[in-house]
Amino acid sequence: MKKILLSMFASWILFSCNDKEQVVDYTLLSDEERLEVAKEIAHNTIIVDGHMDLPFRMYNLGNDLNGEVFDFMTRSDEGNIDYVRAKEGGVDAPFMAIYIPASYQETGGAKGLADTLIMMVERMVDTWPDKLALAKSPEEIENNFKKGLLSLPMGIENAAAIEDDIKNVSYFYTRGIRYMTLTHGKDNLVGDSSYDDTETHGGLSEYGKEVVKEMNRLGMIIDVSHITDKTFFDVAALSEAPIVATHSSVRDFTPGFERNVSNEIIQKLAEKNGMVMITFGGSFLDQNYADANAEIRAHIQEWLKENSLNYRDEAAQEYIRNYSLDKRPVVHVSKVVDHIDHVVKLVGIDYVGLGSDFDGVGDSLPEGLKDASMYPNIIAELLKRGYSKEEIEKICYKNFFRVWKEVESIATK
């Protein structure tokens, strides 16, 4: 039976037994058999990830600034993604987050940083055109997939990048940006951030309303991760196009954590024909992990103050590693699927996807989901819970492609 199943991965559902077609029940396989099936699915299905912070990691390493191209082709022990691990995991279109820290809202230079990060992504593609390609539409991702190329679509994280000029929305769309996260860690000119208690605008600002309309006009996806609930509902009321949380998880698992999406927000996303893309950070997935993380952070901040050190000091890094060891509960990849299950039970299979936040959440990733090679573990867990091939394909890419195409369609009208 195992040999029959393993030889039928591509056709997936049906096999012959006593001249009858029968449905393969993947819940009855062993974990090892199910993982082999999952690997085959991952490599034969497009996997879109809504958010990865690789560009800012490259920027911090300084390679491109020194005229060197970041070595994306070699397997690394650093970060969460490189070409080798991406191919092993079957991820085909990880959105490159053009991340603008909130500090740039005060110092200036946000647009310049965005241009630099976009240039870094473009330089990678120019360096390895036989392996990588930009992607500005679902069709381009599909074509790249057929050619065996890894697509690198781009989205801006923090609308501070457009500064105070609405024309910059069009500028970045022309540069290849296909979604924009409206805020990040602080309120900005567009609206209020879930990480900021100031509530500068009480929701979406007047400028923010113009930004939403312009994004609709251009066909740029509105990313509602990081914004306050008030800002979200302002956006939902105004936007004619579907809206997406590209890297958020379910607030029911982390009560009071506004950065995650509430049931009411999930329902509104579905009503707008949008979606939530579940993110992988431990503090987003599990309240016990979040509590332990908060205690560790508070202790470290006090220790740094007492020792006149900052996070980047080598001595501080060593202390942080040693102190944090074994102080957090273990979170497993199954917790990601718990969040997927919650969305599916609440609003249906059509409104959920994956948005890892790889390279953006440090070492807080679940067991079995530490880097881009491990997407098959998510698929294996979905199989274990009885999800069908069609449902898994929706989670991996079809839901996001539906949203993206509708955003484009509304723009053409």
GROMACS .gro file of N, CA, C and O in nm, residues 136-137 156 162 165-180 210-222 239-241 404-413:
model
  184
  136LYS      N    1   0.528   4.065  -1.077
  136LYS     CA    2   0.437   4.176  -1.052
  136LYS      C    3   0.291   4.138  -1.070
  136LYS      O    4   0.203   4.224  -1.065
  137SER      N    5   0.264   4.009  -1.091
  137SER     CA    6   0.127   3.962  -1.111
  137SER      C    7   0.122   3.813  -1.085
  137SER      O    8   0.224   3.743  -1.089
  156ILE      N    9   0.579   4.685   0.025
  156ILE     CA   10   0.635   4.781   0.122
  156ILE      C   11   0.572   4.758   0.258
  156ILE      O   12   0.449   4.746   0.270
  162ILE      N   13   0.619   5.635   0.152
  162ILE     CA   14   0.568   5.732   0.054
  162ILE      C   15   0.578   5.874   0.107
  162ILE      O   16   0.545   5.970   0.036
  165ASP      N   17   0.384   6.252   0.013
  165ASP     CA   18   0.354   6.278  -0.129
  165ASP      C   19   0.275   6.161  -0.187
  165ASP      O   20   0.329   6.052  -0.208
  166ILE      N   21   0.148   6.183  -0.216
  166ILE     CA   22   0.060   6.077  -0.266
  166ILE      C   23   0.112   6.021  -0.399
  166ILE      O   24   0.087   5.904  -0.432
  167LYS      N   25   0.189   6.099  -0.473
  167LYS     CA   26   0.243   6.052  -0.601
  167LYS      C   27   0.340   5.935  -0.582
  167LYS      O   28   0.365   5.859  -0.676
  168ASN      N   29   0.394   5.923  -0.464
  168ASN     CA   30   0.490   5.815  -0.439
  168ASN      C   31   0.424   5.677  -0.437
  168ASN      O   32   0.492   5.575  -0.454
  169VAL      N   33   0.293   5.672  -0.418
  169VAL     CA   34   0.223   5.543  -0.428
  169VAL      C   35   0.237   5.489  -0.570
  169VAL      O   36   0.276   5.374  -0.592
  170SER      N   37   0.211   5.577  -0.667
  170SER     CA   38   0.227   5.538  -0.807
  170SER      C   39   0.373   5.510  -0.840
  170SER      O   40   0.405   5.416  -0.915
  171TYR      N   41   0.462   5.588  -0.784
  171TYR     CA   42   0.605   5.569  -0.807
  171TYR      C   43   0.648   5.428  -0.766
  171TYR      O   44   0.716   5.357  -0.842
  172PHE      N   45   0.606   5.386  -0.648
  172PHE     CA   46   0.647   5.254  -0.601
  172PHE      C   47   0.573   5.142  -0.674
  172PHE      O   48   0.630   5.034  -0.694
  173TYR      N   49   0.452   5.168  -0.716
  173TYR     CA   50   0.383   5.066  -0.797
  173TYR      C   51   0.460   5.042  -0.926
  173TYR      O   52   0.481   4.928  -0.968
  174THR      N   53   0.506   5.150  -0.987
  174THR     CA   54   0.586   5.139  -1.110
  174THR      C   55   0.715   5.064  -1.084
  174THR      O   56   0.764   4.989  -1.169
  175ARG      N   57   0.770   5.076  -0.964
  175ARG     CA   58   0.894   5.006  -0.929
  175ARG      C   59   0.872   4.858  -0.897
  175ARG      O   60   0.968   4.786  -0.873
  176GLY      N   61   0.746   4.816  -0.894
  176GLY     CA   62   0.718   4.675  -0.875
  176GLY      C   63   0.652   4.639  -0.743
  176GLY      O   64   0.627   4.521  -0.716
  177ILE      N   65   0.621   4.739  -0.661
  177ILE     CA   66   0.557   4.712  -0.533
  177ILE      C   67   0.410   4.676  -0.556
  177ILE      O   68   0.338   4.749  -0.623
  178ARG      N   69   0.367   4.563  -0.497
  178ARG     CA   70   0.230   4.518  -0.521
  178ARG      C   71   0.143   4.513  -0.396
  178ARG      O   72   0.025   4.486  -0.405
  179TYR      N   73   0.199   4.536  -0.279
  179TYR     CA   74   0.115   4.564  -0.163
  179TYR      C   75   0.189   4.663  -0.075
  179TYR      O   76   0.311   4.681  -0.086
  180MET      N   77   0.113   4.728   0.014
  180MET     CA   78   0.176   4.818   0.109
  180MET      C   79   0.107   4.802   0.245
  180MET      O   80  -0.015   4.811   0.256
  210GLU      N   81  -0.686   5.916   0.123
  210GLU     CA   82  -0.641   5.938  -0.015
  210GLU      C   83  -0.547   5.826  -0.059
  210GLU      O   84  -0.550   5.782  -0.175
  211VAL      N   85  -0.464   5.778   0.033
  211VAL     CA   86  -0.373   5.668   0.001
  211VAL      C   87  -0.451   5.542  -0.033
  211VAL      O   88  -0.420   5.472  -0.130
  212VAL      N   89  -0.553   5.511   0.045
  212VAL     CA   90  -0.636   5.393   0.018
  212VAL      C   91  -0.700   5.403  -0.120
  212VAL      O   92  -0.699   5.307  -0.198
  213LYS      N   93  -0.756   5.518  -0.153
  213LYS     CA   94  -0.818   5.537  -0.284
  213LYS      C   95  -0.716   5.521  -0.396
  213LYS      O   96  -0.745   5.462  -0.501
  214GLU      N   97  -0.597   5.575  -0.375
  214GLU     CA   98  -0.494   5.566  -0.478
  214GLU      C   99  -0.447   5.422  -0.495
  214GLU      O  100  -0.421   5.378  -0.609
  215MET      N  101  -0.435   5.348  -0.387
  215MET     CA  102  -0.397   5.207  -0.398
  215MET      C  103  -0.504   5.128  -0.474
  215MET      O  104  -0.472   5.044  -0.559
  216ASN      N  105  -0.630   5.156  -0.446
  216ASN     CA  106  -0.738   5.094  -0.523
  216ASN      C  107  -0.728   5.128  -0.671
  216ASN      O  108  -0.747   5.042  -0.758
  217ARG      N  109  -0.700   5.253  -0.700
  217ARG     CA  110  -0.693   5.298  -0.839
  217ARG      C  111  -0.581   5.228  -0.916
  217ARG      O  112  -0.597   5.190  -1.032
  218LEU      N  113  -0.469   5.209  -0.847
  218LEU     CA  114  -0.352   5.149  -0.912
  218LEU      C  115  -0.358   4.997  -0.919
  218LEU      O  116  -0.296   4.935  -1.005
  219GLY      N  117  -0.430   4.935  -0.825
  219GLY     CA  118  -0.429   4.791  -0.815
  219GLY      C  119  -0.322   4.742  -0.719
  219GLY      O  120  -0.270   4.630  -0.733
  220MET      N  121  -0.290   4.823  -0.619
  220MET     CA  122  -0.195   4.784  -0.515
  220MET      C  123  -0.274   4.730  -0.396
  220MET      O  124  -0.367   4.795  -0.348
  221ILE      N  125  -0.238   4.611  -0.349
  221ILE     CA  126  -0.308   4.547  -0.239
  221ILE      C  127  -0.285   4.624  -0.109
  221ILE      O  128  -0.172   4.662  -0.078
  222ILE      N  129  -0.392   4.645  -0.033
  222ILE     CA  130  -0.382   4.711   0.096
  222ILE      C  131  -0.358   4.605   0.203
  222ILE      O  132  -0.439   4.514   0.221
  239SER      N  133  -1.230   5.103   0.123
  239SER     CA  134  -1.170   5.034   0.010
  239SER      C  135  -1.275   4.963  -0.075
  239SER      O  136  -1.360   4.889  -0.023
  240GLU      N  137  -1.265   4.981  -0.205
  240GLU     CA  138  -1.352   4.909  -0.298
  240GLU      C  139  -1.297   4.770  -0.328
  240GLU      O  140  -1.371   4.684  -0.376
  241ALA      N  141  -1.168   4.750  -0.302
  241ALA     CA  142  -1.102   4.624  -0.334
  241ALA      C  143  -1.085   4.540  -0.208
  241ALA      O  144  -1.090   4.591  -0.096
  404TRP      N  145  -0.562   3.899  -0.537
  404TRP     CA  146  -0.475   3.984  -0.619
  404TRP      C  147  -0.543   4.018  -0.752
  404TRP      O  148  -0.544   4.134  -0.795
  405LYS      N  149  -0.601   3.919  -0.815
  405LYS     CA  150  -0.668   3.942  -0.944
  405LYS      C  151  -0.789   4.033  -0.929
  405LYS      O  152  -0.817   4.115  -1.017
  406GLU      N  153  -0.862   4.019  -0.820
  406GLU     CA  154  -0.976   4.107  -0.799
  406GLU      C  155  -0.932   4.251  -0.775
  406GLU      O  156  -0.995   4.346  -0.822
  407VAL      N  157  -0.823   4.269  -0.700
  407VAL     CA  158  -0.767   4.403  -0.680
  407VAL      C  159  -0.729   4.464  -0.815
  407VAL      O  160  -0.758   4.581  -0.841
  408GLU      N  161  -0.665   4.385  -0.901
  408GLU     CA  162  -0.629   4.432  -1.034
  408GLU      C  163  -0.753   4.466  -1.116
  408GLU      O  164  -0.757   4.567  -1.189
  409SER      N  165  -0.854   4.381  -1.108
  409SER     CA  166  -0.975   4.400  -1.186
  409SER      C  167  -1.047   4.528  -1.148
  409SER      O  168  -1.095   4.605  -1.234
  410ILE      N  169  -1.056   4.554  -1.018
  410ILE     CA  170  -1.121   4.676  -0.971
  410ILE      C  171  -1.044   4.799  -1.018
  410ILE      O  172  -1.103   4.902  -1.053
  411ALA      N  173  -0.912   4.788  -1.022
  411ALA     CA  174  -0.829   4.900  -1.068
  411ALA      C  175  -0.858   4.933  -1.214
  411ALA      O  176  -0.861   5.051  -1.253
  412THR      N  177  -0.882   4.833  -1.295
  412THR     CA  178  -0.906   4.857  -1.438
  412THR      C  179  -1.041   4.924  -1.462
  412THR      O  180  -1.064   4.984  -1.567
  413LYS      N  181  -1.131   4.915  -1.363
  413LYS     CA  182  -1.262   4.977  -1.378
  413LYS      C  183  -1.262   5.124  -1.339
  413LYS      O  184  -1.361   5.192  -1.358
   0.00000   0.00000   0.00000
